[in-house]
């Protein structure tokens, strides 16, 4: 079986009140990423955050400084976000990526393309209410998604298909046919705990299979699995057993049941689990070869 690619999702939009180990500043994000790389991670996904307050940020320099610091130390694959629901147009969502791609020292490897329009706002089972305004959506029309793919590819950055449900799988198949994605395709299946039930499939092995069952026959897709809002280990074990790859991080779930581990500790646990299951872990250099990233 192909060696296991481990991605660490270091911070998302999660605040330290929720998870004490979430990094905010470029130095914090880079230091944690390098520590995760030493443990066995080969990809890092991160969001720029205000170094002081932790607020979400679209500041190009915060994004660029993080990659610059990581590249000085290791060949970890960098996978910054696009600012998602924060910014209105595809051009604005990609602006920091286009800028970073101009300099080899800050050029990222890949970006996430979320293959759906969906409801946002989490659900609180205690109060039986959705949080926030209750009107927030995450807009990704086919035209927006096409533009994200075309413009990232034009600057040599690989778009990664993020599939949150079966429709995302089917839309991805269309994008492969349209030549917007190349095979072997790097893609990620996101699952969601009950708090995020409006977003996509439940965070269970059955939720994972619901997407995998609809992969087109003969698809040459290299898939990773993650779980937002719950303990990911059962789903990650299934992915490891099935020949998939895995993504994990304290921002997706603080793991209070494991004593609030750090990102590097979580990566260490996955490495250990893979070893018990007889699956070798890829180095970042090997992951680059598997994914065709130079
Ligand atoms: Zn993210």
mmCIF file of C-alpha atoms and ligand atoms in Angstrom:
data_model
loop_
_atom_site.group_PDB
_atom_site.id
_atom_site.type_symbol
_atom_site.label_atom_id
_atom_site.label_comp_id
_atom_site.label_asym_id
_atom_site.label_seq_id
_atom_site.Cartn_x
_atom_site.Cartn_y
_atom_site.Cartn_z
ATOM 1 C CA UNK A 1 0.000 0.000 0.000
ATOM 2 C CA UNK A 2 1.119 3.549 -0.743
ATOM 3 C CA UNK A 3 2.883 5.275 2.141
ATOM 4 C CA UNK A 4 0.583 7.346 4.374
ATOM 5 C CA UNK A 5 0.486 11.115 3.838
ATOM 6 C CA UNK A 6 -0.315 13.008 7.043
ATOM 7 C CA UNK A 7 -1.627 16.556 6.875
ATOM 8 C CA UNK A 8 -1.789 18.769 9.940
ATOM 9 C CA UNK A 9 -4.535 21.389 10.048
ATOM 10 C CA UNK A 10 -2.927 23.682 12.591
ATOM 11 C CA UNK A 11 -5.378 26.483 13.337
ATOM 12 C CA UNK A 12 -8.499 27.058 11.169
ATOM 13 C CA UNK A 13 -10.534 29.861 12.765
ATOM 14 C CA UNK A 14 -10.513 28.246 16.215
ATOM 15 C CA UNK A 15 -9.808 30.472 19.220
ATOM 16 C CA UNK A 16 -7.531 29.588 22.144
ATOM 17 C CA UNK A 17 -10.513 29.643 24.482
ATOM 18 C CA UNK A 18 -11.631 26.501 22.613
ATOM 19 C CA UNK A 19 -8.224 24.917 22.039
ATOM 20 C CA UNK A 20 -5.249 26.287 24.030
ATOM 21 C CA UNK A 21 -2.687 25.035 21.494
ATOM 22 C CA UNK A 22 -3.936 26.903 18.418
ATOM 23 C CA UNK A 23 -1.143 29.013 16.818
ATOM 24 C CA UNK A 24 -1.924 32.588 15.699
ATOM 25 C CA UNK A 25 1.242 34.400 14.502
ATOM 26 C CA UNK A 26 3.363 33.314 11.500
ATOM 27 C CA UNK A 27 6.182 32.332 13.894
ATOM 28 C CA UNK A 28 3.816 30.221 16.013
ATOM 29 C CA UNK A 29 2.242 28.578 12.952
ATOM 30 C CA UNK A 30 5.649 27.889 11.366
ATOM 31 C CA UNK A 31 7.201 26.548 14.586
ATOM 32 C CA UNK A 32 4.301 24.160 15.169
ATOM 33 C CA UNK A 33 4.333 23.106 11.496
ATOM 34 C CA UNK A 34 8.049 22.277 11.631
ATOM 35 C CA UNK A 35 7.520 20.322 14.854
ATOM 36 C CA UNK A 36 4.712 18.380 13.138
ATOM 37 C CA UNK A 37 7.007 17.721 10.155
ATOM 38 C CA UNK A 38 9.591 16.271 12.556
ATOM 39 C CA UNK A 39 6.852 13.961 13.901
ATOM 40 C CA UNK A 40 5.846 12.753 10.410
ATOM 41 C CA UNK A 41 3.463 15.307 8.878
ATOM 42 C CA UNK A 42 4.073 16.097 5.212
ATOM 43 C CA UNK A 43 1.401 18.778 4.554
ATOM 44 C CA UNK A 44 0.374 21.816 6.616
ATOM 45 C CA UNK A 45 -2.947 23.611 6.194
ATOM 46 C CA UNK A 46 -3.189 26.978 7.909
ATOM 47 C CA UNK A 47 -5.197 30.198 8.117
ATOM 48 C CA UNK A 48 -3.581 33.611 8.670
ATOM 49 C CA UNK A 49 -4.661 35.064 12.007
ATOM 50 C CA UNK A 50 -4.093 38.360 13.754
ATOM 51 C CA UNK A 51 -0.990 37.623 15.879
ATOM 52 C CA UNK A 52 -2.460 39.348 18.939
ATOM 53 C CA UNK A 53 -6.200 38.757 18.850
ATOM 54 C CA UNK A 54 -6.359 35.576 16.755
ATOM 55 C CA UNK A 55 -8.982 37.165 14.492
ATOM 56 C CA UNK A 56 -9.140 35.777 10.952
ATOM 57 C CA UNK A 57 -6.954 37.777 8.592
ATOM 58 C CA UNK A 58 -6.538 38.146 4.835
ATOM 59 C CA UNK A 59 -3.135 39.858 5.225
ATOM 60 C CA UNK A 60 -0.791 38.609 2.484
ATOM 61 C CA UNK A 61 2.324 39.220 4.594
ATOM 62 C CA UNK A 62 1.007 37.037 7.423
ATOM 63 C CA UNK A 63 0.407 34.234 4.904
ATOM 64 C CA UNK A 64 3.761 34.770 3.163
ATOM 65 C CA UNK A 65 5.834 35.029 6.338
ATOM 66 C CA UNK A 66 4.523 31.643 7.465
ATOM 67 C CA UNK A 67 5.655 29.893 4.254
ATOM 68 C CA UNK A 68 8.979 31.755 4.285
ATOM 69 C CA UNK A 69 9.718 30.490 7.797
ATOM 70 C CA UNK A 70 8.679 26.907 7.004
ATOM 71 C CA UNK A 71 10.710 26.740 3.774
ATOM 72 C CA UNK A 72 13.865 27.842 5.585
ATOM 73 C CA UNK A 73 13.677 24.717 7.738
ATOM 74 C CA UNK A 74 12.063 21.888 5.758
ATOM 75 C CA UNK A 75 10.249 20.709 2.618
ATOM 76 C CA UNK A 76 6.802 20.447 4.238
ATOM 77 C CA UNK A 77 4.031 20.884 1.633
ATOM 78 C CA UNK A 78 2.287 24.227 2.286
ATOM 79 C CA UNK A 79 -1.484 24.407 1.875
ATOM 80 C CA UNK A 80 -2.781 27.856 2.947
ATOM 81 C CA UNK A 81 -6.491 28.629 2.908
ATOM 82 C CA UNK A 82 -8.216 31.116 0.628
ATOM 83 C CA UNK A 83 -9.989 33.126 3.284
ATOM 84 C CA UNK A 84 -13.150 31.207 2.433
ATOM 85 C CA UNK A 85 -16.290 32.979 3.585
ATOM 86 C CA UNK A 86 -14.408 36.126 4.631
ATOM 87 C CA UNK A 87 -13.961 37.544 1.138
ATOM 88 C CA UNK A 88 -16.562 38.095 -1.565
ATOM 89 C CA UNK A 89 -14.901 37.475 -4.949
ATOM 90 C CA UNK A 90 -12.615 34.735 -6.338
ATOM 91 C CA UNK A 91 -9.967 37.361 -7.177
ATOM 92 C CA UNK A 92 -9.926 38.622 -3.587
ATOM 93 C CA UNK A 93 -9.893 35.095 -2.198
ATOM 94 C CA UNK A 94 -6.833 34.290 -4.352
ATOM 95 C CA UNK A 95 -5.001 37.626 -4.038
ATOM 96 C CA UNK A 96 -2.546 36.465 -1.340
ATOM 97 C CA UNK A 97 -1.794 33.230 -3.246
ATOM 98 C CA UNK A 98 -1.026 35.098 -6.503
ATOM 99 C CA UNK A 99 1.262 37.467 -4.604
ATOM 100 C CA UNK A 100 3.052 34.683 -2.698
ATOM 101 C CA UNK A 101 3.573 32.688 -5.911
ATOM 102 C CA UNK A 102 5.759 35.479 -7.334
ATOM 103 C CA UNK A 103 8.607 34.646 -4.936
ATOM 104 C CA UNK A 104 10.012 31.083 -4.666
ATOM 105 C CA UNK A 105 10.634 31.740 -0.944
ATOM 106 C CA UNK A 106 6.921 32.243 -0.287
ATOM 107 C CA UNK A 107 5.232 30.244 -3.067
ATOM 108 C CA UNK A 108 2.719 27.793 -1.584
ATOM 109 C CA UNK A 109 2.255 24.286 -3.018
ATOM 110 C CA UNK A 110 -1.509 23.955 -3.063
ATOM 111 C CA UNK A 111 -4.830 25.527 -2.059
ATOM 112 C CA UNK A 112 -8.209 24.114 -1.015
ATOM 113 C CA UNK A 113 -11.194 24.436 -3.354
ATOM 114 C CA UNK A 114 -14.430 23.711 -1.467
ATOM 115 C CA UNK A 115 -16.716 22.006 -3.990
ATOM 116 C CA UNK A 116 -20.071 23.228 -2.718
ATOM 117 C CA UNK A 117 -22.232 26.106 -1.577
ATOM 118 C CA UNK A 118 -23.393 25.405 1.945
ATOM 119 C CA UNK A 119 -25.007 26.728 5.106
ATOM 120 C CA UNK A 120 -22.746 28.041 7.865
ATOM 121 C CA UNK A 121 -23.529 28.482 11.544
ATOM 122 C CA UNK A 122 -23.146 25.690 14.061
ATOM 123 C CA UNK A 123 -25.932 23.993 15.958
ATOM 124 C CA UNK A 124 -26.182 23.990 19.741
ATOM 125 C CA UNK A 125 -28.115 20.921 20.850
ATOM 126 C CA UNK A 126 -28.578 22.339 24.386
ATOM 127 C CA UNK A 127 -30.349 25.525 23.341
ATOM 128 C CA UNK A 128 -31.721 23.916 20.163
ATOM 129 C CA UNK A 129 -30.527 26.958 18.205
ATOM 130 C CA UNK A 130 -28.108 27.721 15.400
ATOM 131 C CA UNK A 131 -25.327 30.148 16.360
ATOM 132 C CA UNK A 132 -24.748 33.461 14.561
ATOM 133 C CA UNK A 133 -27.253 35.187 12.343
ATOM 134 C CA UNK A 134 -28.677 31.964 10.976
ATOM 135 C CA UNK A 135 -28.438 33.474 7.494
ATOM 136 C CA UNK A 136 -24.766 32.934 6.678
ATOM 137 C CA UNK A 137 -23.887 30.826 3.641
ATOM 138 C CA UNK A 138 -20.608 29.901 1.989
ATOM 139 C CA UNK A 139 -21.033 30.693 -1.694
ATOM 140 C CA UNK A 140 -19.163 28.643 -4.317
ATOM 141 C CA UNK A 141 -20.911 28.614 -7.681
ATOM 142 C CA UNK A 142 -19.436 26.499 -10.506
ATOM 143 C CA UNK A 143 -18.071 29.715 -12.066
ATOM 144 C CA UNK A 144 -16.347 30.731 -8.817
ATOM 145 C CA UNK A 145 -14.833 27.250 -8.448
ATOM 146 C CA UNK A 146 -13.667 27.219 -12.083
ATOM 147 C CA UNK A 147 -11.995 30.589 -11.585
ATOM 148 C CA UNK A 148 -10.237 29.399 -8.398
ATOM 149 C CA UNK A 149 -8.890 26.347 -10.262
ATOM 150 C CA UNK A 150 -7.803 28.246 -13.379
ATOM 151 C CA UNK A 151 -6.144 31.151 -11.592
ATOM 152 C CA UNK A 152 -4.279 29.041 -9.042
ATOM 153 C CA UNK A 153 -3.012 26.748 -11.796
ATOM 154 C CA UNK A 154 -1.918 29.791 -13.822
ATOM 155 C CA UNK A 155 0.533 30.710 -11.042
ATOM 156 C CA UNK A 156 1.727 27.118 -10.554
ATOM 157 C CA UNK A 157 -0.226 26.359 -7.372
ATOM 158 C CA UNK A 158 -2.185 23.085 -7.275
ATOM 159 C CA UNK A 159 -5.927 23.245 -6.522
ATOM 160 C CA UNK A 160 -7.042 20.495 -4.135
ATOM 161 C CA UNK A 161 -10.663 19.334 -4.377
ATOM 162 C CA UNK A 162 -12.356 19.530 -0.972
ATOM 163 C CA UNK A 163 -15.448 17.337 -1.028
ATOM 164 C CA UNK A 164 -17.942 17.857 1.807
ATOM 165 C CA UNK A 165 -20.700 15.676 0.374
ATOM 166 C CA UNK A 166 -21.665 13.401 -2.519
ATOM 167 C CA UNK A 167 -22.559 16.380 -4.734
ATOM 168 C CA UNK A 168 -18.964 17.579 -4.270
ATOM 169 C CA UNK A 169 -17.718 14.205 -5.484
ATOM 170 C CA UNK A 170 -19.902 14.433 -8.588
ATOM 171 C CA UNK A 171 -18.889 18.053 -9.252
ATOM 172 C CA UNK A 172 -15.238 17.028 -8.915
ATOM 173 C CA UNK A 173 -15.779 14.318 -11.530
ATOM 174 C CA UNK A 174 -17.140 17.019 -13.861
ATOM 175 C CA UNK A 175 -14.132 19.276 -13.125
ATOM 176 C CA UNK A 176 -11.755 16.434 -14.029
ATOM 177 C CA UNK A 177 -13.660 15.990 -17.319
ATOM 178 C CA UNK A 178 -13.448 19.762 -17.908
ATOM 179 C CA UNK A 179 -9.664 19.674 -17.467
ATOM 180 C CA UNK A 180 -9.782 21.890 -14.368
ATOM 181 C CA UNK A 181 -8.260 19.137 -12.212
ATOM 182 C CA UNK A 182 -5.516 16.733 -13.312
ATOM 183 C CA UNK A 183 -5.207 13.098 -12.320
ATOM 184 C CA UNK A 184 -3.759 11.803 -10.129
ATOM 185 C CA UNK A 185 -6.093 14.176 -8.286
ATOM 186 C CA UNK A 186 -5.288 15.271 -4.743
ATOM 187 C CA UNK A 187 -8.569 15.566 -2.847
ATOM 188 C CA UNK A 188 -9.885 15.681 0.688
ATOM 189 C CA UNK A 189 -13.092 14.346 2.227
ATOM 190 C CA UNK A 190 -14.295 16.512 5.117
ATOM 191 C CA UNK A 191 -16.682 15.072 7.693
ATOM 192 C CA UNK A 192 -18.523 16.990 10.392
ATOM 193 C CA UNK A 193 -19.544 16.388 13.999
ATOM 194 C CA UNK A 194 -23.068 17.129 15.218
ATOM 195 C CA UNK A 195 -22.248 20.764 15.989
ATOM 196 C CA UNK A 196 -21.602 21.329 12.247
ATOM 197 C CA UNK A 197 -24.459 19.212 10.964
ATOM 198 C CA UNK A 198 -25.486 21.775 8.336
ATOM 199 C CA UNK A 199 -22.114 21.466 6.558
ATOM 200 C CA UNK A 200 -21.876 17.916 5.279
ATOM 201 C CA UNK A 201 -21.677 14.211 6.091
ATOM 202 C CA UNK A 202 -21.562 12.978 9.696
ATOM 203 C CA UNK A 203 -18.133 12.324 11.200
ATOM 204 C CA UNK A 204 -18.385 8.560 11.055
ATOM 205 C CA UNK A 205 -16.969 5.754 8.940
ATOM 206 C CA UNK A 206 -20.390 5.533 7.294
ATOM 207 C CA UNK A 207 -20.141 9.260 6.481
ATOM 208 C CA UNK A 208 -16.735 8.601 4.882
ATOM 209 C CA UNK A 209 -18.037 5.675 2.841
ATOM 210 C CA UNK A 210 -20.987 7.762 1.625
ATOM 211 C CA UNK A 211 -18.497 9.834 -0.416
ATOM 212 C CA UNK A 212 -16.109 7.014 -1.317
ATOM 213 C CA UNK A 213 -19.013 4.947 -2.682
ATOM 214 C CA UNK A 214 -19.584 7.622 -5.323
ATOM 215 C CA UNK A 215 -15.993 7.953 -6.542
ATOM 216 C CA UNK A 216 -16.130 7.336 -10.308
ATOM 217 C CA UNK A 217 -14.952 3.863 -11.370
ATOM 218 C CA UNK A 218 -11.267 3.940 -12.228
ATOM 219 C CA UNK A 219 -10.753 7.363 -10.636
ATOM 220 C CA UNK A 220 -7.083 8.070 -9.999
ATOM 221 C CA UNK A 221 -7.760 10.129 -6.871
ATOM 222 C CA UNK A 222 -5.400 10.421 -3.907
ATOM 223 C CA UNK A 223 -7.795 11.163 -1.037
ATOM 224 C CA UNK A 224 -7.323 12.357 2.514
ATOM 225 C CA UNK A 225 -9.956 12.351 5.275
ATOM 226 C CA UNK A 226 -10.553 14.824 8.100
ATOM 227 C CA UNK A 227 -13.215 15.376 10.737
ATOM 228 C CA UNK A 228 -14.266 18.797 12.030
ATOM 229 C CA UNK A 229 -15.985 18.836 15.417
ATOM 230 C CA UNK A 230 -15.173 15.447 16.885
ATOM 231 C CA UNK A 231 -12.573 12.768 17.609
ATOM 232 C CA UNK A 232 -11.189 11.846 14.165
ATOM 233 C CA UNK A 233 -9.302 8.660 15.072
ATOM 234 C CA UNK A 234 -11.985 6.081 14.070
ATOM 235 C CA UNK A 235 -12.400 7.763 10.666
ATOM 236 C CA UNK A 236 -8.636 8.146 10.216
ATOM 237 C CA UNK A 237 -8.130 4.467 11.071
ATOM 238 C CA UNK A 238 -10.618 3.588 8.317
ATOM 239 C CA UNK A 239 -8.768 5.853 5.875
ATOM 240 C CA UNK A 240 -5.444 4.231 6.813
ATOM 241 C CA UNK A 241 -6.926 0.748 6.334
ATOM 242 C CA UNK A 242 -8.513 1.655 2.987
ATOM 243 C CA UNK A 243 -5.368 3.152 1.454
ATOM 244 C CA UNK A 244 -6.446 6.768 1.913
ATOM 245 C CA UNK A 245 -4.520 9.505 3.677
ATOM 246 C CA UNK A 246 -5.307 11.575 6.776
ATOM 247 C CA UNK A 247 -5.594 15.124 8.121
ATOM 248 C CA UNK A 248 -5.875 16.145 11.771
ATOM 249 C CA UNK A 249 -5.367 19.161 14.034
ATOM 250 C CA UNK A 250 -6.306 20.688 17.383
ATOM 251 C CA UNK A 251 -8.423 23.343 15.643
ATOM 252 C CA UNK A 252 -10.807 20.691 14.310
ATOM 253 C CA UNK A 253 -11.238 19.206 17.781
ATOM 254 C CA UNK A 254 -9.350 20.148 20.964
ATOM 255 C CA UNK A 255 -9.254 16.493 22.176
ATOM 256 C CA UNK A 256 -9.980 17.253 25.857
ATOM 257 C CA UNK A 257 -10.445 13.479 26.203
ATOM 258 C CA UNK A 258 -6.693 13.165 25.462
ATOM 259 C CA UNK A 259 -5.696 16.056 27.746
ATOM 260 C CA UNK A 260 -5.625 18.837 25.113
ATOM 261 C CA UNK A 261 -2.622 17.598 23.076
ATOM 262 C CA UNK A 262 -0.563 19.787 20.759
ATOM 263 C CA UNK A 263 -0.711 19.483 16.970
ATOM 264 C CA UNK A 264 2.641 17.654 17.008
ATOM 265 C CA UNK A 265 1.352 15.199 19.616
ATOM 266 C CA UNK A 266 -1.704 14.471 17.460
ATOM 267 C CA UNK A 267 0.556 13.806 14.468
ATOM 268 C CA UNK A 268 2.634 11.506 16.695
ATOM 269 C CA UNK A 269 -0.488 9.542 17.669
ATOM 270 C CA UNK A 270 -1.424 9.088 13.995
ATOM 271 C CA UNK A 271 2.117 7.906 13.169
ATOM 272 C CA UNK A 272 1.897 5.392 16.012
ATOM 273 C CA UNK A 273 -1.538 4.186 14.897
ATOM 274 C CA UNK A 274 -0.277 3.750 11.318
ATOM 275 C CA UNK A 275 2.664 1.745 12.628
ATOM 276 C CA UNK A 276 0.357 -0.564 14.596
ATOM 277 C CA UNK A 277 -1.756 -0.977 11.455
ATOM 278 C CA UNK A 278 1.256 -1.850 9.298
ATOM 279 C CA UNK A 279 1.160 1.276 7.125
ATOM 280 C CA UNK A 280 4.396 3.147 6.527
ATOM 281 C CA UNK A 281 4.360 6.955 6.803
ATOM 282 C CA UNK A 282 5.604 9.089 3.895
ATOM 283 C CA UNK A 283 8.200 11.787 4.453
ATOM 284 C CA UNK A 284 7.408 15.186 2.964
ATOM 285 C CA UNK A 285 9.869 14.379 0.162
ATOM 286 C CA UNK A 286 8.051 11.105 -0.572
ATOM 287 C CA UNK A 287 4.650 12.820 -0.359
ATOM 288 C CA UNK A 288 5.846 15.335 -2.955
ATOM 289 C CA UNK A 289 6.719 12.462 -5.296
ATOM 290 C CA UNK A 290 3.339 10.736 -4.727
ATOM 291 C CA UNK A 291 1.473 14.003 -5.401
ATOM 292 C CA UNK A 292 3.630 15.167 -8.307
ATOM 293 C CA UNK A 293 4.706 18.334 -6.487
ATOM 294 C CA UNK A 294 8.229 19.523 -7.180
HETATM 295 ZN ZN1 LIG B 1 -9.049 25.620 6.740
#
